[in-house]
Short mmCIF file of C-alpha atoms in Angstrom, two decimals:
data_model
loop_
_atom_site.label_atom_id
_atom_site.label_comp_id
_atom_site.label_asym_id
_atom_site.label_seq_id
_atom_site.Cartn_x
_atom_site.Cartn_y
_atom_site.Cartn_z
CA MET Q 1 150.35 108.72 58.38
CA ASP Q 2 147.04 106.93 57.96
CA SER Q 3 148.59 103.53 57.40
CA ALA Q 4 150.83 104.07 60.43
CA LYS Q 5 147.76 104.74 62.54
CA ARG Q 6 146.02 101.65 61.14
CA PHE Q 7 149.05 99.45 61.90
CA THR Q 8 149.26 100.86 65.43
CA ALA Q 9 145.58 100.19 66.08
CA SER Q 10 145.70 96.60 64.85
CA ALA Q 11 148.94 95.88 66.71
CA ALA Q 12 147.51 97.36 69.90
CA ARG Q 13 144.41 95.20 69.54
CA ARG Q 14 146.49 92.06 68.92
CA SER Q 15 148.74 92.69 71.90
CA MET Q 16 145.94 93.73 74.24
CA SER Q 17 146.02 90.48 76.20
CA SER Q 18 149.68 89.50 75.82
CA TRP Q 19 152.08 92.15 77.09
CA ARG Q 20 151.46 95.76 78.11
CA PRO Q 21 153.70 97.86 80.35
CA LYS Q 22 152.09 99.94 83.06
CA LYS Q 23 153.26 103.32 81.83
CA VAL Q 24 156.13 104.09 79.49
CA TRP Q 25 156.95 107.61 78.43
CA PRO Q 26 158.01 108.11 74.80
CA GLN Q 27 161.48 109.41 75.66
CA ASN Q 28 162.53 106.29 77.59
CA ALA Q 29 160.47 103.67 75.75
CA ARG Q 30 163.42 102.55 73.61
CA THR Q 31 165.71 102.10 76.61
CA PHE Q 32 162.96 100.31 78.49
CA LEU Q 33 162.46 97.82 75.65
CA ARG Q 34 166.20 97.22 75.29
CA GLU Q 35 166.42 96.38 78.98
CA LYS Q 36 163.32 94.18 78.88
CA LYS Q 37 164.07 92.20 75.72
CA GLY Q 38 167.82 92.61 75.28
CA ARG Q 39 169.36 93.49 71.93
CA GLU Q 40 167.21 91.47 69.53
CA GLY Q 41 167.51 93.76 66.51
CA GLU Q 42 165.63 96.75 65.14
CA LYS Q 43 162.65 94.90 63.69
CA LYS Q 44 161.60 93.29 66.97
CA GLU Q 45 162.19 96.57 68.78
CA GLU Q 46 159.88 98.42 66.38
CA THR Q 47 157.24 95.70 66.75
CA ALA Q 48 157.51 95.95 70.52
CA LEU Q 49 157.16 99.73 70.34
CA ALA Q 50 153.88 99.23 68.50
CA LYS Q 51 152.72 96.96 71.33
CA LEU Q 52 152.70 99.86 73.79
CA SER Q 53 149.44 101.61 74.46
CA SER Q 54 148.30 103.00 71.12
CA ASN Q 55 148.62 106.61 72.28
CA VAL Q 56 152.27 106.26 73.25
CA ALA Q 57 152.97 104.14 70.18
CA GLY Q 58 151.47 106.85 67.98
CA GLN Q 59 153.76 109.45 69.49
CA ILE Q 60 156.82 107.21 69.03
CA ILE Q 61 155.90 106.42 65.43
CA ARG Q 62 155.52 110.12 64.74
CA GLN Q 63 158.92 110.82 66.31
CA HIS Q 64 160.94 108.00 64.78
CA GLY Q 65 159.33 107.88 61.35
CA ALA Q 66 156.48 105.66 60.30
CA ALA Q 67 158.30 104.66 57.10
CA LYS Q 68 160.64 102.34 59.01
CA ILE Q 69 157.70 100.52 60.56
CA ARG Q 70 155.59 100.48 57.39
CA SER Q 71 158.39 98.90 55.36
CA ARG Q 72 158.65 95.83 57.62
#
């Protein structure tokens, strides 16, 4: 859990200037990213999920398992 939080924080800081959606709710974040980026594979999708605002990203990581993201 701790490492997931750390990863989220660093990713959020890195992506602060590049790309941030206005407001994405956790339940439709996956669909939103698929529409925005197309089907580019799970890894890029998980990375993009971490680029959301850290609060939303934390909720998504908690829902979809931090292990998948940690084992990149």
